[in-house]
Short mmCIF file of C-alpha atoms in Angstrom, two decimals:
data_model
loop_
_atom_site.label_atom_id
_atom_site.label_comp_id
_atom_site.label_asym_id
_atom_site.label_seq_id
_atom_site.Cartn_x
_atom_site.Cartn_y
_atom_site.Cartn_z
CA MET A 7 -117.80 205.17 -72.40
CA LYS A 8 -117.47 201.39 -72.47
CA THR A 9 -114.64 201.58 -74.91
CA THR A 10 -112.66 203.78 -72.61
CA GLU A 11 -113.01 201.36 -69.60
CA HIS A 12 -111.96 198.40 -71.68
CA GLU A 13 -108.81 200.11 -72.91
CA GLN A 14 -107.99 201.17 -69.36
CA ASN A 15 -108.19 197.54 -68.13
CA ARG A 16 -105.89 196.37 -70.89
CA ALA A 17 -103.38 199.05 -70.01
CA GLU A 18 -103.40 198.08 -66.34
CA SER A 19 -103.02 194.40 -67.29
CA ALA A 20 -100.04 195.11 -69.56
CA GLY A 21 -98.34 197.28 -66.95
CA GLY A 22 -98.60 194.58 -64.16
CA ARG A 23 -96.77 191.50 -65.94
CA PRO A 24 -93.21 192.93 -66.00
CA GLY A 25 -93.23 193.29 -62.20
CA ARG A 26 -93.92 189.59 -61.46
CA ARG A 27 -91.29 188.35 -63.92
CA GLY A 28 -88.64 190.51 -62.25
CA LEU A 29 -89.37 189.00 -58.87
CA ARG A 30 -88.87 185.50 -60.29
CA LEU A 31 -85.34 186.40 -61.48
CA VAL A 32 -84.25 188.43 -58.45
CA ILE A 33 -85.09 185.87 -55.76
CA PRO A 34 -82.83 182.97 -57.12
CA LEU A 35 -80.06 185.41 -57.82
CA ALA A 36 -80.22 186.70 -54.31
CA ILE A 37 -80.04 183.12 -52.95
CA LEU A 38 -76.94 182.37 -55.04
CA ILE A 39 -75.23 185.53 -53.92
CA ALA A 40 -76.02 184.80 -50.31
CA GLY A 41 -74.66 181.21 -50.64
CA ALA A 42 -71.45 182.41 -52.24
CA ALA A 43 -71.01 185.03 -49.58
CA GLY A 44 -71.51 182.41 -46.87
CA ALA A 45 -68.99 180.07 -48.45
CA VAL A 46 -66.42 182.82 -48.65
CA TYR A 47 -67.07 183.72 -45.06
CA LEU A 48 -66.72 180.13 -43.85
CA ASN A 49 -63.54 179.63 -45.88
CA ARG A 50 -61.96 182.70 -44.34
CA THR A 51 -63.09 182.15 -40.81
CA GLY A 52 -62.98 178.27 -40.58
CA PRO A 53 -59.99 176.18 -39.13
CA LYS A 54 -57.01 175.65 -41.46
CA PRO A 55 -55.47 172.00 -41.96
CA GLN A 56 -51.88 171.75 -40.72
CA LYS A 57 -49.24 170.47 -43.21
CA ARG A 58 -46.98 167.60 -41.92
CA ALA A 59 -44.10 165.70 -43.59
CA PRO A 60 -44.75 161.93 -44.13
CA ASP A 61 -43.07 159.48 -41.75
CA PRO A 62 -39.90 157.99 -43.26
CA ILE A 63 -39.96 154.24 -44.19
CA VAL A 64 -37.17 152.36 -42.32
CA ALA A 65 -36.27 148.84 -43.50
CA LEU A 66 -36.14 146.08 -40.90
CA VAL A 67 -32.96 143.95 -41.27
CA GLU A 68 -31.33 140.92 -39.64
CA THR A 69 -27.71 141.33 -38.64
CA MET A 70 -24.84 139.38 -37.13
CA THR A 71 -21.83 140.60 -35.21
CA LEU A 72 -18.54 140.13 -37.08
CA LYS A 73 -15.74 138.25 -35.31
CA ARG A 74 -12.30 137.22 -36.48
CA ALA A 75 -11.54 133.50 -36.26
CA ALA A 76 -9.42 130.66 -37.59
CA GLU A 77 -11.57 128.55 -39.91
CA GLN A 78 -11.03 125.26 -41.72
CA VAL A 79 -11.86 124.98 -45.40
CA VAL A 80 -14.09 122.04 -46.34
CA VAL A 81 -14.28 121.06 -50.01
CA GLN A 82 -17.48 119.25 -50.88
CA ALA A 83 -17.27 116.59 -53.57
CA MET A 84 -19.17 113.65 -54.99
CA GLY A 85 -17.80 110.28 -56.02
CA THR A 86 -18.30 106.58 -56.68
CA VAL A 87 -17.09 103.64 -54.57
CA LEU A 88 -14.50 101.46 -56.35
CA PRO A 89 -12.61 98.31 -55.31
CA ALA A 90 -9.10 99.12 -54.12
CA ARG A 91 -8.00 95.55 -54.84
CA GLU A 92 -9.66 93.28 -57.37
CA MET A 93 -8.58 90.12 -59.15
CA THR A 94 -9.85 87.44 -61.49
CA LEU A 95 -9.30 84.02 -59.93
CA LYS A 96 -7.88 81.56 -62.49
CA SER A 97 -6.54 78.02 -62.46
CA ARG A 98 -2.96 77.15 -63.40
CA VAL A 99 -3.68 73.44 -63.90
CA ALA A 100 -6.36 71.38 -65.57
CA GLY A 101 -8.76 68.97 -63.92
CA GLU A 102 -12.11 68.46 -62.27
CA VAL A 103 -13.34 70.66 -59.40
CA ILE A 104 -14.02 68.29 -56.49
CA ARG A 105 -14.53 70.80 -53.66
CA HIS A 106 -14.99 74.51 -53.00
CA HIS A 107 -15.32 76.78 -49.97
CA ALA A 108 -18.78 77.21 -48.46
CA GLU A 109 -18.44 80.99 -48.95
CA PHE A 110 -17.42 80.68 -52.60
CA SER A 111 -20.59 82.25 -54.01
CA GLU A 112 -21.70 85.78 -54.87
CA GLY A 113 -21.36 87.92 -51.75
CA GLY A 114 -19.41 85.30 -49.79
CA LEU A 115 -16.55 86.40 -47.56
CA LEU A 116 -13.09 84.79 -47.71
CA LYS A 117 -10.05 85.32 -45.51
CA THR A 118 -6.43 85.34 -46.58
CA GLY A 119 -5.24 81.76 -47.15
CA ASP A 120 -8.70 80.17 -47.27
CA GLU A 121 -8.88 77.25 -49.70
CA VAL A 122 -11.32 78.49 -52.29
CA MET A 123 -11.51 75.25 -54.28
CA ARG A 124 -9.70 71.98 -54.93
CA ILE A 125 -9.01 70.28 -58.25
CA ASP A 126 -8.74 66.48 -58.40
CA PRO A 127 -5.08 65.89 -57.41
CA GLU A 128 -4.73 62.19 -58.33
CA ASP A 129 -3.00 62.69 -61.68
CA TYR A 130 -0.57 65.17 -60.16
CA GLU A 131 0.27 62.87 -57.24
CA LEU A 132 1.16 60.15 -59.74
CA ALA A 133 3.33 62.60 -61.65
CA VAL A 134 5.20 63.43 -58.46
CA ARG A 135 5.95 59.75 -57.85
CA GLN A 136 7.22 59.36 -61.40
CA LYS A 137 9.52 62.35 -61.05
CA GLN A 138 10.80 61.06 -57.72
CA SER A 139 11.76 57.81 -59.50
CA GLN A 140 13.58 59.78 -62.19
CA VAL A 141 15.50 61.72 -59.56
CA ALA A 142 16.51 58.46 -57.89
CA ASN A 143 17.76 57.12 -61.24
CA ALA A 144 19.70 60.32 -61.88
CA VAL A 145 21.31 60.13 -58.43
CA TYR A 146 22.26 56.52 -59.15
CA GLY A 147 23.75 57.47 -62.49
CA LEU A 148 25.77 60.29 -60.90
CA LYS A 149 27.16 58.01 -58.18
CA LEU A 150 28.05 55.37 -60.78
CA GLU A 151 29.79 57.93 -62.92
CA GLU A 152 31.74 59.24 -59.95
CA GLY A 153 33.00 55.66 -59.45
CA TYR A 154 34.03 55.50 -63.10
CA GLN A 155 35.84 58.78 -62.59
CA GLU A 156 38.03 57.27 -59.88
CA VAL A 157 38.90 54.23 -62.04
CA ALA A 158 39.69 56.43 -65.05
CA ARG A 159 41.95 58.67 -62.98
CA ARG A 160 43.96 55.68 -61.71
CA GLU A 161 44.35 54.27 -65.21
CA TRP A 162 45.47 57.66 -66.45
CA ASP A 163 48.05 57.87 -63.71
CA LEU A 164 49.37 54.36 -64.54
CA LEU A 165 49.89 55.49 -68.12
CA GLY A 166 51.99 58.39 -66.88
CA GLY A 167 49.45 61.10 -67.56
CA GLY A 168 49.35 60.36 -71.27
CA GLY A 169 52.64 62.03 -72.07
CA GLU A 170 52.08 64.20 -75.11
CA ALA A 171 48.32 63.42 -75.24
CA LYS A 172 45.97 66.13 -76.36
CA ALA A 173 43.77 67.93 -73.86
CA SER A 174 40.67 66.55 -75.55
CA ASP A 175 42.00 63.03 -75.27
CA ALA A 176 42.78 63.54 -71.61
CA GLU A 177 39.25 64.90 -70.99
CA LEU A 178 37.70 61.84 -72.62
CA ALA A 179 40.05 59.45 -70.87
CA LEU A 180 39.12 60.95 -67.51
CA ARG A 181 35.35 60.81 -68.43
CA LYS A 182 34.75 64.46 -67.63
CA PRO A 183 31.92 64.82 -70.21
CA HIS A 184 30.24 61.80 -68.67
CA LEU A 185 30.37 63.41 -65.24
CA ARG A 186 28.88 66.67 -66.52
CA LYS A 187 26.05 64.78 -68.22
CA ALA A 188 25.25 62.81 -65.06
CA ARG A 189 25.09 65.97 -63.02
CA ALA A 190 22.89 67.68 -65.65
CA ASP A 191 20.55 64.68 -65.70
CA LEU A 192 20.17 64.95 -61.95
CA ARG A 193 19.41 68.67 -62.09
CA ALA A 194 16.82 68.11 -64.83
CA ALA A 195 15.16 65.32 -62.86
CA GLU A 196 15.07 67.49 -59.73
CA ALA A 197 13.55 70.36 -61.73
CA GLU A 198 10.85 68.09 -63.12
CA LEU A 199 10.10 66.86 -59.61
CA THR A 200 9.81 70.46 -58.38
CA GLN A 201 7.42 71.26 -61.25
CA ALA A 202 5.32 68.19 -60.46
CA ARG A 203 5.09 69.23 -56.83
CA LEU A 204 4.09 72.76 -57.87
CA ASN A 205 1.34 71.39 -60.09
CA LEU A 206 0.12 69.24 -57.23
CA ALA A 207 0.08 72.28 -54.90
CA ARG A 208 -1.83 74.26 -57.53
CA THR A 209 -4.73 71.86 -57.34
CA ARG A 210 -5.57 73.73 -54.12
CA ILE A 211 -6.53 77.32 -54.93
CA HIS A 212 -6.34 79.78 -52.03
CA SER A 213 -7.59 83.33 -51.50
CA PRO A 214 -4.60 85.71 -51.73
CA PHE A 215 -6.27 88.36 -49.50
CA ASN A 216 -9.37 89.07 -47.46
CA ALA A 217 -12.04 89.23 -50.11
CA VAL A 218 -15.71 89.21 -50.98
CA VAL A 219 -16.78 87.05 -53.93
CA ARG A 220 -18.11 89.26 -56.67
CA SER A 221 -18.92 86.43 -59.09
CA ARG A 222 -18.40 82.66 -59.47
CA ALA A 223 -17.93 80.85 -62.78
CA VAL A 224 -17.52 77.16 -61.81
CA ALA A 225 -19.08 74.57 -59.51
CA ILE A 226 -18.27 71.10 -58.22
CA GLY A 227 -17.80 68.77 -61.19
CA SER A 228 -16.69 71.49 -63.60
CA GLN A 229 -13.83 70.55 -65.91
CA ILE A 230 -11.36 73.40 -66.13
CA MET A 231 -8.25 74.14 -68.13
CA PRO A 232 -5.27 76.36 -67.29
CA GLN A 233 -6.17 80.08 -67.29
CA ASP A 234 -9.91 79.38 -67.11
CA THR A 235 -11.74 82.01 -65.04
CA LEU A 236 -13.05 80.67 -61.74
CA GLY A 237 -14.50 83.87 -60.24
CA GLN A 238 -13.98 87.52 -59.30
CA LEU A 239 -12.65 88.59 -55.87
CA VAL A 240 -12.69 92.09 -54.35
CA GLY A 241 -10.50 92.96 -51.36
CA THR A 242 -12.38 93.92 -48.20
CA ASP A 243 -9.54 95.57 -46.28
CA ALA A 244 -10.09 98.87 -48.11
CA TYR A 245 -12.23 100.50 -50.77
CA TRP A 246 -11.48 103.54 -52.90
CA ILE A 247 -13.72 106.45 -53.84
CA GLN A 248 -12.99 108.36 -57.02
CA ALA A 249 -14.08 111.97 -56.50
CA SER A 250 -14.20 114.91 -58.90
CA VAL A 251 -13.24 118.38 -57.67
CA PRO A 252 -12.63 121.70 -59.47
CA VAL A 253 -8.99 122.21 -60.36
CA ASP A 254 -8.80 125.49 -58.40
CA ARG A 255 -9.75 123.60 -55.20
CA LEU A 256 -6.70 121.32 -55.31
CA SER A 257 -4.48 123.90 -53.63
CA TRP A 258 -6.65 123.62 -50.50
CA ILE A 259 -6.39 119.80 -50.31
CA ASP A 260 -3.43 117.90 -48.84
CA VAL A 261 -2.68 115.28 -51.53
CA PRO A 262 0.18 112.81 -50.75
CA ARG A 263 3.15 112.82 -53.09
CA ARG A 264 4.05 109.16 -52.52
CA THR A 265 2.15 105.98 -51.76
CA GLY A 266 1.73 105.38 -48.06
CA GLU A 267 1.72 109.03 -47.00
CA ALA A 268 -1.35 110.33 -45.17
CA GLY A 269 -3.48 112.89 -47.00
CA ALA A 270 -6.40 115.13 -46.05
CA PRO A 271 -9.10 113.52 -43.86
CA VAL A 272 -12.49 113.02 -45.50
CA LEU A 273 -15.97 112.57 -44.09
CA ILE A 274 -18.02 110.26 -46.34
CA ARG A 275 -21.81 110.50 -46.24
CA TYR A 276 -24.03 107.85 -47.80
CA GLY A 277 -27.46 106.30 -47.48
CA GLY A 278 -29.12 109.65 -48.08
CA GLY A 279 -26.72 111.31 -45.62
CA GLN A 280 -27.87 109.07 -42.76
CA TRP A 281 -24.56 107.22 -42.39
CA THR A 282 -20.97 108.45 -42.29
CA ARG A 283 -17.48 106.98 -42.53
CA GLU A 284 -13.95 108.36 -42.31
CA GLY A 285 -11.43 108.20 -45.13
CA ARG A 286 -8.25 109.86 -46.40
CA VAL A 287 -7.04 111.29 -49.69
CA ILE A 288 -4.33 109.00 -51.08
CA LYS A 289 -3.77 109.96 -54.73
CA LEU A 290 -4.31 112.58 -57.41
CA LEU A 291 -4.96 111.03 -60.80
CA SER A 292 -2.87 112.31 -63.68
CA ASP A 293 -5.69 113.36 -66.05
CA LEU A 294 -8.84 115.44 -65.95
CA GLU A 295 -12.36 114.09 -66.09
CA PRO A 296 -13.27 114.03 -69.81
CA GLY A 297 -16.77 115.49 -69.44
CA GLY A 298 -16.54 118.25 -66.84
CA ARG A 299 -12.78 118.91 -66.99
CA MET A 300 -12.57 118.27 -63.24
CA ALA A 301 -9.58 116.91 -61.34
CA ARG A 302 -9.93 113.39 -59.95
CA ILE A 303 -8.66 112.21 -56.59
CA LEU A 304 -8.78 108.86 -54.79
CA ILE A 305 -9.99 108.52 -51.20
CA GLU A 306 -9.29 105.32 -49.26
CA ILE A 307 -11.68 103.85 -46.68
CA GLN A 308 -10.39 101.17 -44.32
CA ASP A 309 -12.62 98.20 -43.45
CA PRO A 310 -15.61 99.38 -45.55
CA LEU A 311 -17.67 96.30 -44.62
CA ASP A 312 -17.05 96.59 -40.85
CA LEU A 313 -15.57 93.09 -40.67
CA ALA A 314 -13.10 93.83 -37.88
CA SER A 315 -14.39 92.74 -34.49
CA ASP A 316 -14.05 96.17 -32.87
CA ALA A 317 -15.58 97.92 -35.88
CA ALA A 318 -18.54 95.55 -35.91
CA ALA A 319 -19.31 96.41 -32.29
CA ALA A 320 -19.00 100.16 -32.87
CA ARG A 321 -20.89 100.52 -36.15
CA GLY A 322 -24.33 100.56 -34.48
CA GLY A 323 -26.24 99.03 -37.37
CA ARG A 324 -24.41 101.04 -40.01
CA PRO A 325 -24.72 99.35 -43.43
CA PRO A 326 -21.59 98.45 -45.42
CA LEU A 327 -20.43 100.43 -48.41
CA LEU A 328 -21.30 98.89 -51.76
CA ILE A 329 -19.20 98.87 -54.93
CA GLY A 330 -20.60 101.45 -57.33
CA GLU A 331 -22.43 103.38 -54.61
CA TYR A 332 -22.71 107.15 -55.06
CA VAL A 333 -21.54 109.11 -52.00
CA LEU A 334 -21.00 112.71 -50.84
CA MET A 335 -17.78 113.83 -49.20
CA ASP A 336 -16.50 116.68 -47.06
CA ILE A 337 -12.76 116.94 -47.65
CA ARG A 338 -11.08 118.84 -44.83
CA GLY A 339 -8.70 121.33 -46.37
CA ALA A 340 -6.23 123.86 -45.05
CA GLU A 341 -6.94 126.11 -42.07
CA VAL A 342 -7.28 129.84 -42.71
CA ALA A 343 -6.33 132.17 -39.87
CA ASP A 344 -7.61 135.66 -39.03
CA VAL A 345 -10.67 135.79 -41.30
CA PHE A 346 -14.30 136.79 -40.94
CA PRO A 347 -16.70 133.90 -41.68
CA ILE A 348 -19.97 135.18 -43.11
CA PRO A 349 -22.98 133.38 -44.64
CA ARG A 350 -22.91 133.04 -48.40
CA GLN A 351 -26.13 135.05 -48.86
CA ALA A 352 -24.56 138.06 -47.14
CA LEU A 353 -22.05 138.50 -50.00
CA ARG A 354 -23.57 140.88 -52.56
CA ASP A 355 -22.48 141.37 -56.15
CA ASP A 356 -19.58 138.97 -55.71
CA ASP A 357 -17.43 141.24 -53.51
CA HIS A 358 -19.67 143.62 -51.51
CA VAL A 359 -21.48 143.44 -48.17
CA TRP A 360 -23.99 145.63 -46.32
CA ILE A 361 -23.03 147.00 -42.91
CA ALA A 362 -25.46 148.51 -40.40
CA LYS A 363 -23.64 151.42 -38.74
CA PRO A 364 -24.20 152.23 -35.04
CA ASP A 365 -26.37 155.22 -36.03
CA GLY A 366 -28.73 152.97 -38.03
CA ILE A 367 -27.40 153.90 -41.46
CA LEU A 368 -26.63 151.35 -44.19
CA ALA A 369 -23.11 151.28 -45.61
CA VAL A 370 -22.11 149.32 -48.74
CA ARG A 371 -18.61 147.89 -48.23
CA ARG A 372 -16.25 146.22 -50.69
CA VAL A 373 -14.46 143.14 -49.28
CA THR A 374 -11.83 140.56 -50.26
CA PRO A 375 -13.05 136.93 -50.09
CA VAL A 376 -10.33 134.27 -49.70
CA TRP A 377 -12.69 131.27 -49.79
CA ARG A 378 -16.17 130.83 -51.20
CA GLY A 379 -18.15 127.86 -50.00
CA SER A 380 -21.72 126.81 -50.62
CA GLU A 381 -22.72 128.06 -47.16
CA THR A 382 -19.88 130.24 -45.90
CA VAL A 383 -17.47 132.81 -47.28
CA PHE A 384 -14.21 133.78 -45.55
CA ILE A 385 -13.33 137.49 -45.76
CA SER A 386 -9.77 138.67 -45.15
CA HIS A 387 -10.02 142.45 -45.74
CA GLY A 388 -12.72 145.11 -45.70
CA LEU A 389 -14.41 144.33 -42.37
CA ALA A 390 -13.78 145.21 -38.73
CA GLU A 391 -14.31 143.35 -35.48
CA GLY A 392 -17.70 144.02 -33.89
CA GLU A 393 -19.41 145.51 -36.95
CA ARG A 394 -22.99 144.52 -37.73
CA LEU A 395 -23.32 142.62 -41.00
CA ILE A 396 -26.73 142.65 -42.67
CA VAL A 397 -27.67 139.09 -43.64
CA SER A 398 -31.27 139.63 -44.78
CA ALA A 399 -32.38 140.90 -48.19
CA LEU A 400 -33.34 144.47 -49.07
CA ALA A 401 -35.54 145.44 -52.00
CA ALA A 402 -33.70 148.63 -53.01
CA PRO A 403 -30.57 149.16 -50.89
CA VAL A 404 -29.02 152.61 -51.11
CA GLU A 405 -25.89 153.87 -49.39
CA GLY A 406 -26.93 155.97 -46.38
CA MET A 407 -30.50 154.72 -46.07
CA PRO A 408 -31.82 154.18 -42.51
CA VAL A 409 -32.32 150.62 -41.23
CA ARG A 410 -33.86 149.02 -38.16
CA LEU A 411 -32.12 146.02 -36.56
CA VAL A 412 -33.67 142.72 -35.54
CA SER A 413 -31.78 141.32 -32.54
CA ASP A 414 -29.78 138.31 -33.71
CA GLU A 415 -30.09 136.96 -30.18
CA LYS A 416 -33.82 136.51 -30.72
CA LYS A 417 -33.54 135.40 -34.33
CA PRO A 418 -30.07 134.08 -35.30
CA ALA A 419 -28.90 134.14 -38.88
CA PRO A 420 -29.72 130.89 -40.74
CA TRP A 421 -26.21 129.51 -41.29
CA ARG A 422 -23.54 127.52 -39.49
CA SER A 423 -19.92 128.57 -38.90
CA GLY A 424 -16.80 126.53 -38.28
CA THR A 425 -16.49 124.83 -41.66
CA SER A 426 -17.34 125.82 -45.19
CA ARG A 427 -18.42 123.55 -47.96
CA SER A 428 -17.46 124.29 -51.51
CA ASP A 429 -19.81 124.79 -54.42
#
């Protein structure tokens, strides 16, 4: 009986385990199914996101309004100040220096005709007196010979003209060779007197032009010989500037054909650009600069030291130009009519520009430049009056892309019109 009860309990125990395990699997599965069903329901019944095209990116550009004008070309050049007139002062006689001008030292100023120095004249004064005595003796000899001529002519007439005498005999009888010699002696004595007077005058050495003393080689007490160097003088009435310009720029510059003709006006800037002077082109040199193969022209500046009374009052503290000084120049060239002046940075790829059309679309335009300066370019063809030229940069410009304009009244383009400097 006990065995039967025990077997029954085992059977009941074995039959009850599969039921609990099934519940453990069914419950999670039911939760997953319910979650998936809810997600599907929410996806189908929830609000849908609306699709929208991205806003287009429009570049912001600076522009300027194009206007036709008559513009003057300005060729920019660099050069060095040179003396227009320079000389080495030398003596033509020997002697001791006994006096010199107070300004005869480095940097001193001399005027035309100033006595620069004086050589001891005593020996030359004595020579003049000696030559005067010789002239007096020659005059005496000529007068005496003229008296002999009269006596000889009378004697010749008393002899009847010599009859069949030879011409040479007649010439000697009339003392014609004696007369020629007396006259020649007088001319020689007068020439020696003139030379002595010249030598005496040369003991006083004068400045041949308005000059500044560049160097001095002698002092009071110096013994000098003919052709000894006394000093270096530089004319102050004018200086020259030798400038180098590209050969293709010469056609824009008015260069005189002959000396004395007026050439292109030039604005000279020196002292770091703080000071200016006016000059003119006077010559084109015949050869090119050896190093850069550039053409060389000469510019003349009048009164570079401001020594004239009116210039001294008007200079306002302006310093003088110095020999050897390095200067910048704006050479005013020919005038170009009916062109569009645009800033240099607005020219793209050498011969293209960007135009902002009235509808805000970018147009790439090919143009014809007639002058290219460092700041300005003159365009003759390819543009129209009133068009808007884009002067600012664009990262990736494409024909037809939209652009937004910055009013050039509020922010003007960074350039100046009116003149154009060359590269």
